[in-house]
Amino acid sequence: MTPSDQGDVDLDVDFAADRGNWTGKLDFLLSCIGYCVGLGNVWRFPYRAYTNGGGAFLVPYFLMLAICGIPLFFLELSLGQFSSLGPLAVWKISPLFKGAGAAMLLIVGLVAIYYNMIIAYVLFYLFASLTSNLPWEHCGNWWNTDLCVEHRSSKDGNGALPLNFTSTVSPSEEYWSRYVLHIQGSQGIGSPGEIRWNLCLCLLLAWVIVFLCILKGVKSSGKVVYFTATFPYLILLMLLVRGVTLPGAWKGIQFYLTPQFHHLLSSKVWIEAALQIFYSLGVGFGGLLTFASYNTFHQNIYRDTFIVTLGNAITSILAGFAIFSVLGYMSQELGVPVDQVAKAGPGLAFVVYPQAMTMLPLSPFWSFLFFFMLLTLGLDSQFAFLETIVTAVTDEFPYYLRPKKVVFSGLICVAMYLMGLILTTEGGMYWLVLLDDYSASFGLMVVVITTCLAVTRVYGIRRFCRDIHMMLGFKPGLYFRACWLFLSPATLLALLVYSIVKYQPSEYGSYRFPAWAELLGILMGLLSCLMIPAGMLVAVLQEEGSLWERLQQASRPAMDWGPSLEENRTGMYVATLAGSQSPKPLMVHMRKYGGITSFENTAIEVDREIAEEEESMM
């Protein structure tokens, strides 16, 4: 190590102490829950369960949770907590794969841009609910057309609907498309039209809220989540109680949960279950890794993994009861089957559910509660996206950026707000759909597969398990090792192949995206994939020797890889911390705490294992 390298490492070590931590263990747990429990739990899981076998869908859902969700969740938390580094700097574990960290940042940046636009839509509806009569309750407004029919009043005396019912449009649908989006002013994705200034202001407010909440990093966002991660459960419980007491509610719940086991013979159901687990837990976006990097070294993330992953699954199921009980009520009121009412995605949140609110007494109150729940669900995930980006970049340049973290965070928010202005235009929904379909699709799967293989195959599963042993006091069992080595990457690879084979062009309603837009979306996904070989090329060029020697050197952990604090380094990590004043960090613990704790006993055990392994190799 050259003197200049030594100085750089010293600076990194000094700034590791200034990086900050959660102010309490509950901050981390609630942040993870808020990050994972998001909008998809409300508007995607219930519909996927209904369309893929009802109650039978829970079989592949929990199986995929065990094979992919829990192991990958624990892997990402372990990487972050062990190193106390963000998605870029954590690749000191194997610099050859640093491009995977850059790919994570690109993906999370694109997602953050359009995700905050969804929060802006929620704010728009939240403000619109502050009235005595909901504006999407009746036809006859300037944005309504002749097709607008108030379906609740369209039944005749026998409860039958007109024959042309399917050709009519509800007031809530026209309010969403013609007033909120004003999509009729756009000719398509290539001519988005004018900016909708009310949406522009809502987007600005969304970014201001996010900035204020991440102003002081995890010290501020970690306190905000005490409200934003818990309050949605209170509202969800209120909506659930109200929903199941409505006439016809059981009809919707029956549609939602009636087991149709013949669906389990279809590969599509298993793929849908794996995709739901993969995206709902937020694996691969870097948010989990970032949150864990602010933990103390011995935080019990093994326990936290099961709390968050199982809590997320249970929340999705409960949300399904709340949503489908109301859809069952709508089905009875409108006189149509539940499957003609149920929708997935934004259509459920901004068309179907608002329409359902108009049928309830005190409709503005229930509408406000519903959209306030969506707001708190969305903000938690957005906090994680922004904290991931800020942490990753400041960890790369700690000397320059960490003292100016507030200013840097503000610049990131301003830049993303400006990039998101295209989404506030009359054709902004087309761009949002394109970003949603491609920004975190096959590229994200490639990143997670690469991470899994790099940690278990290149860094080594034995070494990684030893690191976890040093950190938690025990090694991961056969279940985790089998999933990391074989089951999880194999399942993700099958998902990747399936998504490519079953590729379908993007669409929004009856609008079909032009070829150039499809190409742009595919390139968006490929760009994140190309970050990985590009990072490999850079890493190899920075080494010396033959190509094979360069690859070997670039794949080895960096000299300063390991726990960020001296007292947590034992065994093979003792000599790698620049400026260490003690040959055995264990002595630091003894001086600091006046004795040897259970974790120091673990450190002694790990040291003994390493010594025995080295002797056997000699």
XYZ file of C-alpha atoms in Angstrom:
618
model
C 0.000 0.000 0.000
C 1.474 3.352 -1.025
C 1.596 6.328 1.359
C -1.128 8.065 -0.658
C -3.328 4.947 -0.521
C -2.662 4.769 3.199
C -3.855 8.378 3.558
C -7.017 7.710 1.553
C -7.885 4.717 3.702
C -7.221 6.729 6.864
C -9.693 9.357 5.675
C -12.304 6.698 4.965
C -11.814 5.214 8.420
C -12.041 8.627 10.083
C -15.240 9.422 8.265
C -16.707 6.003 9.088
C -17.046 7.220 12.631
C -18.920 10.336 11.428
C -21.279 8.388 9.191
C -23.974 8.148 11.846
C -26.262 5.365 13.020
C -29.898 4.783 13.821
C -30.799 6.419 17.104
C -32.629 3.233 18.143
C -33.066 -0.382 17.016
C -36.756 0.225 16.328
C -35.848 2.953 13.795
C -34.237 0.350 11.549
C -37.036 -2.199 11.912
C -39.802 0.328 11.169
C -37.845 1.759 8.228
C -37.551 -1.712 6.693
C -41.253 -2.377 7.259
C -42.169 0.988 5.732
C -39.862 0.339 2.775
C -41.272 -3.123 2.008
C -44.936 -2.453 2.792
C -45.843 -0.076 -0.012
C -48.395 0.692 -2.679
C -48.018 -2.736 -4.268
C -49.437 -4.407 -1.162
C -52.696 -2.528 -1.727
C -53.151 -2.399 -5.479
C -51.148 -5.362 -6.818
C -51.138 -8.328 -4.420
C -54.940 -8.693 -3.950
C -55.550 -8.705 -7.707
C -52.700 -11.141 -8.376
C -54.050 -13.482 -5.712
C -57.557 -13.328 -7.186
C -56.455 -13.930 -10.801
C -54.022 -16.743 -9.912
C -56.122 -19.172 -7.958
C -57.420 -17.187 -4.978
C -56.485 -18.950 -1.741
C -54.423 -21.465 -3.722
C -52.084 -18.605 -4.709
C -50.847 -18.502 -1.109
C -49.109 -21.872 -1.638
C -46.619 -20.662 -4.293
C -46.518 -17.235 -2.635
C -45.164 -18.530 0.690
C -42.959 -21.110 -1.047
C -41.322 -18.370 -3.139
C -41.040 -16.262 0.019
C -39.006 -19.093 1.553
C -36.856 -19.750 -1.531
C -36.174 -16.202 -2.716
C -37.608 -13.572 -0.391
C -36.197 -14.415 3.038
C -32.701 -15.581 1.924
C -32.050 -12.629 -0.404
C -33.421 -10.198 2.171
C -31.030 -11.565 4.800
C -28.101 -11.547 2.365
C -28.572 -7.865 1.552
C -28.962 -6.877 5.205
C -25.831 -8.863 6.125
C -23.726 -7.158 3.463
C -24.776 -3.697 4.600
C -24.433 -4.263 8.339
C -21.083 -6.068 8.164
C -19.394 -3.341 6.110
C -21.373 -0.213 7.150
C -21.194 0.830 3.488
C -23.716 1.820 0.805
C -24.438 0.062 -2.527
C -21.305 1.364 -4.277
C -18.640 1.202 -1.567
C -19.837 -2.222 -0.367
C -18.209 -3.709 -3.459
C -14.887 -3.513 -1.695
C -15.919 -7.118 -1.096
C -15.031 -7.755 -4.768
C -14.198 -4.622 -6.829
C -14.684 -6.598 -10.045
C -18.457 -6.394 -9.494
C -18.731 -2.733 -8.544
C -20.783 -2.207 -11.698
C -23.640 -4.046 -9.946
C -23.689 -1.219 -7.388
C -23.789 1.381 -10.159
C -26.641 -0.551 -11.793
C -28.545 -0.476 -8.487
C -28.191 3.303 -8.363
C -29.401 3.740 -11.937
C -32.446 1.552 -11.283
C -33.354 3.180 -7.979
C -32.896 6.640 -9.518
C -35.324 5.922 -12.353
C -37.836 4.355 -9.967
C -37.608 7.315 -7.561
C -38.465 9.741 -10.381
C -41.773 8.107 -11.322
C -42.637 6.800 -7.844
C -42.806 10.346 -6.520
C -45.184 11.174 -9.370
C -47.546 8.529 -8.002
C -47.249 10.220 -4.614
C -48.136 13.509 -6.374
C -51.317 11.884 -7.741
C -52.151 10.718 -4.209
C -51.665 14.274 -2.897
C -53.956 15.566 -5.655
C -56.744 13.191 -4.572
C -56.050 13.883 -0.918
C -56.701 17.595 -1.430
C -59.719 16.838 -3.648
C -61.221 14.808 -0.781
C -61.329 17.912 1.448
C -64.847 18.777 0.348
C -68.429 17.991 1.258
C -69.041 16.251 -2.096
C -66.368 14.293 -3.942
C -65.770 15.813 -7.413
C -65.818 12.378 -9.095
C -69.201 11.443 -7.645
C -71.430 12.811 -10.450
C -71.419 13.441 -14.188
C -72.245 16.863 -15.612
C -68.850 18.482 -15.038
C -66.929 20.172 -17.843
C -64.562 17.215 -18.165
C -67.347 14.627 -18.530
C -68.496 13.264 -21.892
C -71.804 11.849 -23.099
C -70.543 8.370 -22.194
C -70.437 9.263 -18.501
C -73.058 7.349 -16.514
C -73.522 7.258 -12.766
C -73.689 3.483 -12.649
C -75.294 3.271 -9.249
C -78.391 5.054 -10.494
C -78.450 3.308 -13.864
C -80.270 0.194 -12.626
C -83.950 -0.139 -13.436
C -86.590 -1.317 -11.031
C -85.555 -4.962 -11.444
C -81.942 -4.179 -10.643
C -80.924 -4.875 -14.231
C -78.415 -2.715 -16.017
C -78.820 -1.291 -19.515
C -77.569 -3.470 -22.346
C -74.928 -0.892 -23.287
C -73.464 -0.806 -19.764
C -70.019 -1.870 -20.965
C -69.822 1.098 -23.353
C -70.345 3.640 -20.578
C -67.751 5.299 -18.360
C -67.954 6.016 -14.643
C -67.507 9.581 -13.311
C -64.422 8.477 -11.351
C -62.767 7.152 -14.517
C -63.367 10.362 -16.440
C -62.208 12.435 -13.466
C -58.940 10.482 -13.453
C -58.255 10.442 -17.181
C -59.833 13.683 -18.372
C -59.413 15.993 -15.375
C -56.424 14.805 -13.336
C -54.317 13.563 -16.268
C -56.094 15.570 -19.012
C -54.814 12.817 -21.269
C -57.082 13.899 -24.140
C -54.672 16.825 -24.686
C -51.873 14.441 -25.679
C -51.447 12.678 -28.989
C -49.276 9.956 -27.457
C -45.905 9.486 -25.823
C -44.185 11.416 -28.615
C -46.303 14.548 -28.108
C -46.985 14.791 -24.365
C -48.713 18.173 -24.554
C -48.659 20.911 -21.948
C -47.611 20.720 -18.309
C -50.498 20.253 -15.857
C -49.590 22.909 -13.331
C -51.696 21.450 -10.536
C -49.812 18.162 -10.927
C -46.548 20.077 -11.192
C -47.209 21.744 -7.826
C -48.238 18.434 -6.247
C -44.999 16.889 -7.476
C -43.053 19.823 -6.024
C -44.800 19.339 -2.680
C -43.995 15.617 -2.765
C -40.284 16.336 -3.270
C -40.297 18.991 -0.529
C -41.838 16.487 1.906
C -39.263 13.848 0.976
C -36.361 16.302 1.311
C -37.480 17.539 4.728
C -37.848 13.981 5.985
C -34.362 12.865 4.832
C -32.756 16.195 5.755
C -30.582 14.665 8.471
C -30.332 11.212 6.967
C -31.470 8.283 9.066
C -31.602 10.486 12.174
C -34.626 12.309 10.711
C -36.183 9.665 8.454
C -35.763 7.127 11.259
C -38.132 9.200 13.407
C -40.630 10.001 10.659
C -41.223 6.280 10.060
C -42.587 5.906 13.587
C -45.663 7.570 12.094
C -45.523 6.694 8.389
C -44.846 2.975 8.975
C -47.459 2.441 11.697
C -50.344 4.778 10.806
C -51.234 2.900 7.570
C -52.046 -0.139 9.692
C -54.551 1.866 11.704
C -56.241 3.144 8.534
C -56.119 -0.312 6.944
C -57.813 -1.741 10.013
C -60.515 0.944 9.837
C -61.086 0.258 6.121
C -61.145 -3.484 6.798
C -63.773 -3.167 9.547
C -65.852 -0.819 7.400
C -65.484 -3.055 4.357
C -66.518 -6.347 5.911
C -69.633 -4.741 7.418
C -70.898 -3.604 3.981
C -73.646 -5.576 2.206
C -72.112 -7.852 -0.425
C -68.670 -7.770 1.233
C -68.548 -11.559 1.571
C -69.124 -11.842 -2.183
C -65.854 -9.988 -2.816
C -63.907 -11.899 -0.148
C -65.174 -15.171 -1.630
C -63.862 -14.133 -5.058
C -60.567 -13.157 -3.449
C -59.862 -16.321 -1.473
C -61.817 -19.203 -3.047
C -59.085 -21.792 -3.742
C -58.747 -22.854 -7.362
C -56.028 -25.473 -7.058
C -55.966 -26.291 -10.779
C -54.157 -22.955 -11.231
C -51.128 -24.452 -9.465
C -50.490 -26.602 -12.543
C -49.735 -23.440 -14.518
C -46.178 -22.074 -14.541
C -47.622 -18.559 -14.784
C -48.947 -18.735 -11.209
C -45.537 -19.660 -9.799
C -43.862 -16.918 -11.811
C -46.430 -14.383 -10.598
C -45.831 -15.450 -6.974
C -42.061 -15.112 -7.345
C -42.388 -11.703 -9.007
C -44.707 -10.480 -6.262
C -42.225 -11.557 -3.568
C -39.253 -10.194 -5.479
C -40.655 -6.709 -5.972
C -42.661 -6.323 -2.772
C -39.630 -6.917 -0.545
C -37.527 -4.403 -2.486
C -34.544 -6.730 -2.888
C -31.855 -5.439 -5.246
C -32.749 -1.742 -5.054
C -30.084 -1.108 -2.410
C -32.534 0.220 0.172
C -32.146 -2.741 2.529
C -28.375 -2.634 2.218
C -28.390 1.100 2.946
C -30.621 0.817 6.003
C -28.545 -2.055 7.421
C -25.334 -0.074 6.926
C -26.464 2.328 9.661
C -26.933 -0.491 12.197
C -24.597 -1.290 15.040
C -22.354 -4.237 14.195
C -24.205 -6.789 16.311
C -27.821 -5.848 15.485
C -29.897 -9.034 15.223
C -30.851 -8.795 11.554
C -31.621 -12.534 11.503
C -34.655 -11.882 13.702
C -35.495 -8.666 11.850
C -35.497 -10.514 8.504
C -38.311 -12.831 9.581
C -40.282 -10.020 11.246
C -40.232 -7.819 8.123
C -40.709 -10.491 5.434
C -43.538 -12.313 7.211
C -45.084 -9.002 8.305
C -45.065 -7.835 4.688
C -46.834 -11.014 3.532
C -49.492 -10.789 6.255
C -50.073 -7.105 5.448
C -50.659 -7.981 1.774
C -53.239 -10.607 2.734
C -55.049 -8.223 5.106
C -55.059 -5.515 2.430
C -56.730 -8.018 0.131
C -59.574 -8.481 2.623
C -60.017 -4.697 2.931
C -59.962 -4.109 -0.832
C -62.115 -7.027 -1.972
C -64.754 -6.529 0.719
C -65.361 -3.074 -0.765
C -65.224 -4.454 -4.330
C -67.847 -7.039 -3.324
C -70.056 -4.203 -2.107
C -69.519 -2.390 -5.421
C -70.373 -5.561 -7.303
C -73.702 -5.814 -5.494
C -74.478 -2.109 -5.928
C -73.650 -2.096 -9.639
C -75.130 -5.507 -10.367
C -72.007 -6.789 -12.121
C -69.592 -9.656 -11.296
C -66.623 -8.852 -9.083
C -64.196 -9.610 -11.890
C -65.601 -6.673 -13.862
C -64.927 -4.353 -10.944
C -61.480 -5.559 -9.840
C -58.405 -4.008 -11.390
C -54.690 -4.019 -10.653
C -52.316 -1.086 -10.432
C -53.164 2.623 -10.414
C -56.613 1.881 -11.849
C -57.625 0.393 -8.508
C -56.326 3.345 -6.492
C -57.484 6.198 -8.712
C -60.631 4.843 -10.398
C -62.266 1.851 -8.710
C -61.687 2.643 -5.046
C -62.601 6.362 -5.377
C -65.819 5.239 -7.065
C -66.464 2.893 -4.151
C -65.985 5.763 -1.706
C -68.845 7.686 -3.342
C -71.227 4.849 -2.411
C -70.468 5.100 1.315
C -71.932 7.492 3.878
C -69.392 10.205 4.791
C -67.620 9.461 1.511
C -65.098 12.372 1.753
C -63.943 11.063 5.154
C -63.291 7.539 3.873
C -61.691 8.897 0.706
C -59.334 11.080 2.733
C -58.358 8.123 4.932
C -57.690 5.894 1.933
C -55.453 8.399 0.159
C -53.698 9.366 3.375
C -52.882 5.671 3.817
C -51.484 5.562 0.273
C -49.434 8.694 0.987
C -47.780 7.219 4.080
C -47.191 3.895 2.305
C -45.551 5.631 -0.647
C -43.398 8.040 1.347
C -41.636 5.263 3.282
C -40.455 3.651 0.056
C -39.428 6.999 -1.400
C -37.352 7.784 1.714
C -35.445 4.548 1.119
C -34.835 5.303 -2.566
C -33.386 8.737 -1.837
C -31.370 7.583 1.173
C -29.891 4.818 -1.003
C -28.687 7.274 -3.641
C -27.332 9.820 -1.150
C -25.600 7.193 1.003
C -24.013 5.423 -1.976
C -22.471 8.585 -3.415
C -21.376 10.089 -0.067
C -19.721 6.789 0.888
C -17.709 6.993 -2.331
C -16.589 10.573 -1.628
C -16.858 10.893 2.164
C -14.283 13.656 2.566
C -16.030 15.993 0.119
C -19.731 15.108 0.372
C -20.428 13.852 3.887
C -19.984 17.293 5.512
C -22.302 18.725 2.817
C -24.855 15.918 2.884
C -27.843 18.257 3.336
C -26.890 20.346 0.294
C -26.165 17.233 -1.745
C -29.542 15.713 -0.799
C -31.260 18.950 -1.848
C -29.495 18.948 -5.222
C -30.544 15.329 -5.833
C -34.187 16.197 -5.059
C -34.113 19.268 -7.339
C -32.530 17.294 -10.199
C -35.083 14.483 -9.912
C -37.956 16.949 -9.716
C -36.809 18.563 -12.969
C -36.414 15.165 -14.646
C -39.895 14.226 -13.472
C -41.578 17.265 -15.036
C -42.246 15.236 -18.200
C -44.581 13.118 -16.048
C -46.714 16.155 -15.190
C -47.644 16.765 -18.823
C -50.930 15.697 -20.394
C -49.212 12.601 -21.773
C -47.133 12.051 -18.659
C -48.924 8.790 -17.851
C -47.462 7.226 -21.000
C -43.946 8.035 -19.769
C -44.779 6.765 -16.286
C -45.981 3.437 -17.702
C -42.793 3.149 -19.779
C -40.610 3.805 -16.722
C -42.646 1.400 -14.603
C -42.428 -1.392 -17.173
C -38.710 -1.185 -17.955
C -36.707 0.686 -15.284
C -36.755 -2.193 -12.763
C -37.654 -5.213 -14.853
C -35.063 -7.645 -16.210
C -32.210 -5.311 -15.237
C -33.047 -5.669 -11.554
C -33.080 -9.463 -11.817
C -29.645 -9.426 -13.468
C -28.298 -7.243 -10.640
C -29.650 -9.549 -7.912
C -28.368 -12.699 -9.660
C -24.937 -11.067 -10.037
C -24.872 -10.014 -6.377
C -25.840 -13.478 -5.207
C -23.208 -15.224 -7.344
C -20.476 -12.688 -6.551
C -20.945 -13.077 -2.794
C -21.341 -16.860 -2.696
C -19.074 -17.981 -5.555
C -16.377 -15.322 -5.908
C -16.071 -14.013 -2.353
C -16.972 -17.470 -1.073
C -19.899 -18.867 0.876
C -17.617 -20.074 3.712
C -16.023 -16.658 4.119
C -19.417 -14.904 3.980
C -20.874 -17.266 6.606
C -17.798 -16.644 8.764
C -18.400 -12.892 8.516
C -21.995 -13.383 9.661
C -20.726 -15.599 12.504
C -18.405 -12.796 13.607
C -21.275 -10.315 13.455
C -24.221 -12.263 14.894
C -22.576 -15.010 16.925
C -23.765 -17.916 14.756
C -23.419 -19.174 11.214
C -26.344 -19.338 8.767
C -27.789 -22.834 8.562
C -28.129 -25.228 5.641
C -31.381 -23.550 4.528
C -29.723 -20.187 3.843
C -26.599 -21.696 2.284
C -28.650 -23.872 -0.085
C -30.818 -20.927 -1.141
C -27.851 -18.596 -1.695
C -25.840 -21.171 -3.642
C -28.540 -22.787 -5.779
C -32.247 -22.196 -5.200
C -32.429 -18.376 -5.217
C -30.214 -17.719 -8.281
C -31.843 -20.611 -10.182
C -35.325 -19.255 -9.464
C -34.317 -15.722 -10.482
C -32.730 -17.050 -13.674
C -35.979 -18.855 -14.500
C -37.852 -15.585 -13.858
C -35.488 -13.723 -16.151
C -35.864 -16.243 -18.981
C -39.646 -16.300 -18.546
C -39.893 -12.502 -18.664
C -37.882 -12.436 -21.905
C -39.794 -15.309 -23.562
C -43.195 -13.915 -22.537
C -42.277 -10.325 -23.383
C -45.273 -8.144 -24.186
C -45.091 -4.554 -25.472
C -46.220 -1.817 -23.101
C -49.722 -0.455 -23.350
C -51.994 1.922 -21.499
C -55.657 1.181 -21.994
C -56.187 1.005 -25.746
C -52.997 2.963 -26.499
C -50.129 0.945 -27.979
C -46.658 2.349 -27.614
C -44.727 3.069 -30.837
C -41.653 0.997 -31.728
C -39.206 3.753 -30.771
C -40.707 3.986 -27.272
C -40.422 0.211 -26.844
C -36.793 0.386 -27.964
C -36.155 3.208 -25.508
C -37.616 1.116 -22.693
C -35.532 -1.945 -23.611
C -32.377 0.212 -23.740
C -33.306 1.590 -20.317
C -33.295 -1.942 -18.925
C -30.156 -2.943 -20.832
C -28.235 0.094 -19.579
C -28.371 -1.154 -15.999
C -27.195 -4.588 -17.181
C -24.307 -3.052 -19.135
C -23.095 -1.299 -15.986
C -21.850 -4.672 -14.717
C -19.419 -5.518 -17.585
C -18.408 -1.846 -17.770
C -17.494 -1.953 -14.070
C -15.526 -5.145 -14.658
C -13.571 -3.504 -17.458
C -12.684 -0.514 -15.280
C -11.631 -2.773 -12.379
C -9.423 -4.929 -14.608
C -7.752 -1.914 -16.213
C -6.819 -0.566 -12.777
C -4.804 -3.712 -11.962
C -1.424 -4.862 -13.273
C -0.146 -8.067 -14.865
C -1.683 -10.488 -17.333
C -5.429 -10.588 -17.947
C -5.881 -13.576 -15.626
C -3.811 -11.925 -12.897
C -5.816 -8.722 -13.265
C -9.085 -10.664 -12.942
C -7.841 -12.453 -9.840
C -6.670 -9.262 -8.187
C -9.863 -7.364 -9.043
C -12.052 -10.144 -7.664
C -10.293 -10.224 -4.276
C -11.608 -8.070 -1.419
C -10.026 -4.630 -1.100
C -7.358 -4.141 1.569
C -9.729 -2.252 3.858
C -12.737 -4.556 3.405
C -14.346 -5.546 6.683
C -16.084 -4.025 9.695
C -15.817 -0.243 9.758
C -14.782 0.042 13.422
C -11.499 -1.258 14.806
C -13.026 -3.007 17.802
C -15.165 -5.186 15.506
C -12.201 -6.493 13.489
C -10.728 -9.866 14.365
C -8.731 -12.569 12.633
C -8.080 -11.861 8.977
C -9.424 -8.293 9.294
C -6.969 -7.117 11.995
C -4.126 -6.158 9.714
C -6.329 -4.615 7.035
C -7.469 -1.556 8.978
C -5.061 1.308 8.322
C -3.832 3.143 11.404
C -4.828 0.390 13.831
C -3.241 1.063 17.219
C -3.871 -2.416 18.616
C -2.646 -5.723 17.192
C -5.817 -7.343 18.539
C -9.015 -5.267 18.442
C -10.308 -7.702 21.083
C -8.131 -5.817 23.558
C -9.970 -2.609 22.663
C -13.214 -4.265 23.720
C -11.690 -5.458 26.975
C -10.392 -1.980 27.822
C -13.669 -0.335 26.781
C -16.148 -2.702 28.384
C -14.065 -4.229 31.190
C -14.371 -7.841 30.096
C -15.151 -10.244 27.311
C -18.744 -10.408 26.094
C -20.430 -13.208 24.165
C -19.547 -11.498 20.902
C -15.851 -11.413 21.847
C -16.053 -15.135 22.604
C -17.415 -15.535 19.082
C -14.492 -13.475 17.770
C -12.024 -15.790 19.529
C -13.801 -18.791 18.014
C -13.659 -17.271 14.524
C -9.937 -16.519 14.969
C -9.340 -20.149 15.961
C -11.224 -21.414 12.892
C -9.195 -19.188 10.579
C -5.907 -20.348 12.160
C -6.885 -24.019 11.820
C -7.919 -23.475 8.203
C -4.619 -21.775 7.386
C -2.670 -24.622 9.016
C -4.579 -27.246 7.032
C -3.883 -25.372 3.787
C -0.152 -25.289 4.585
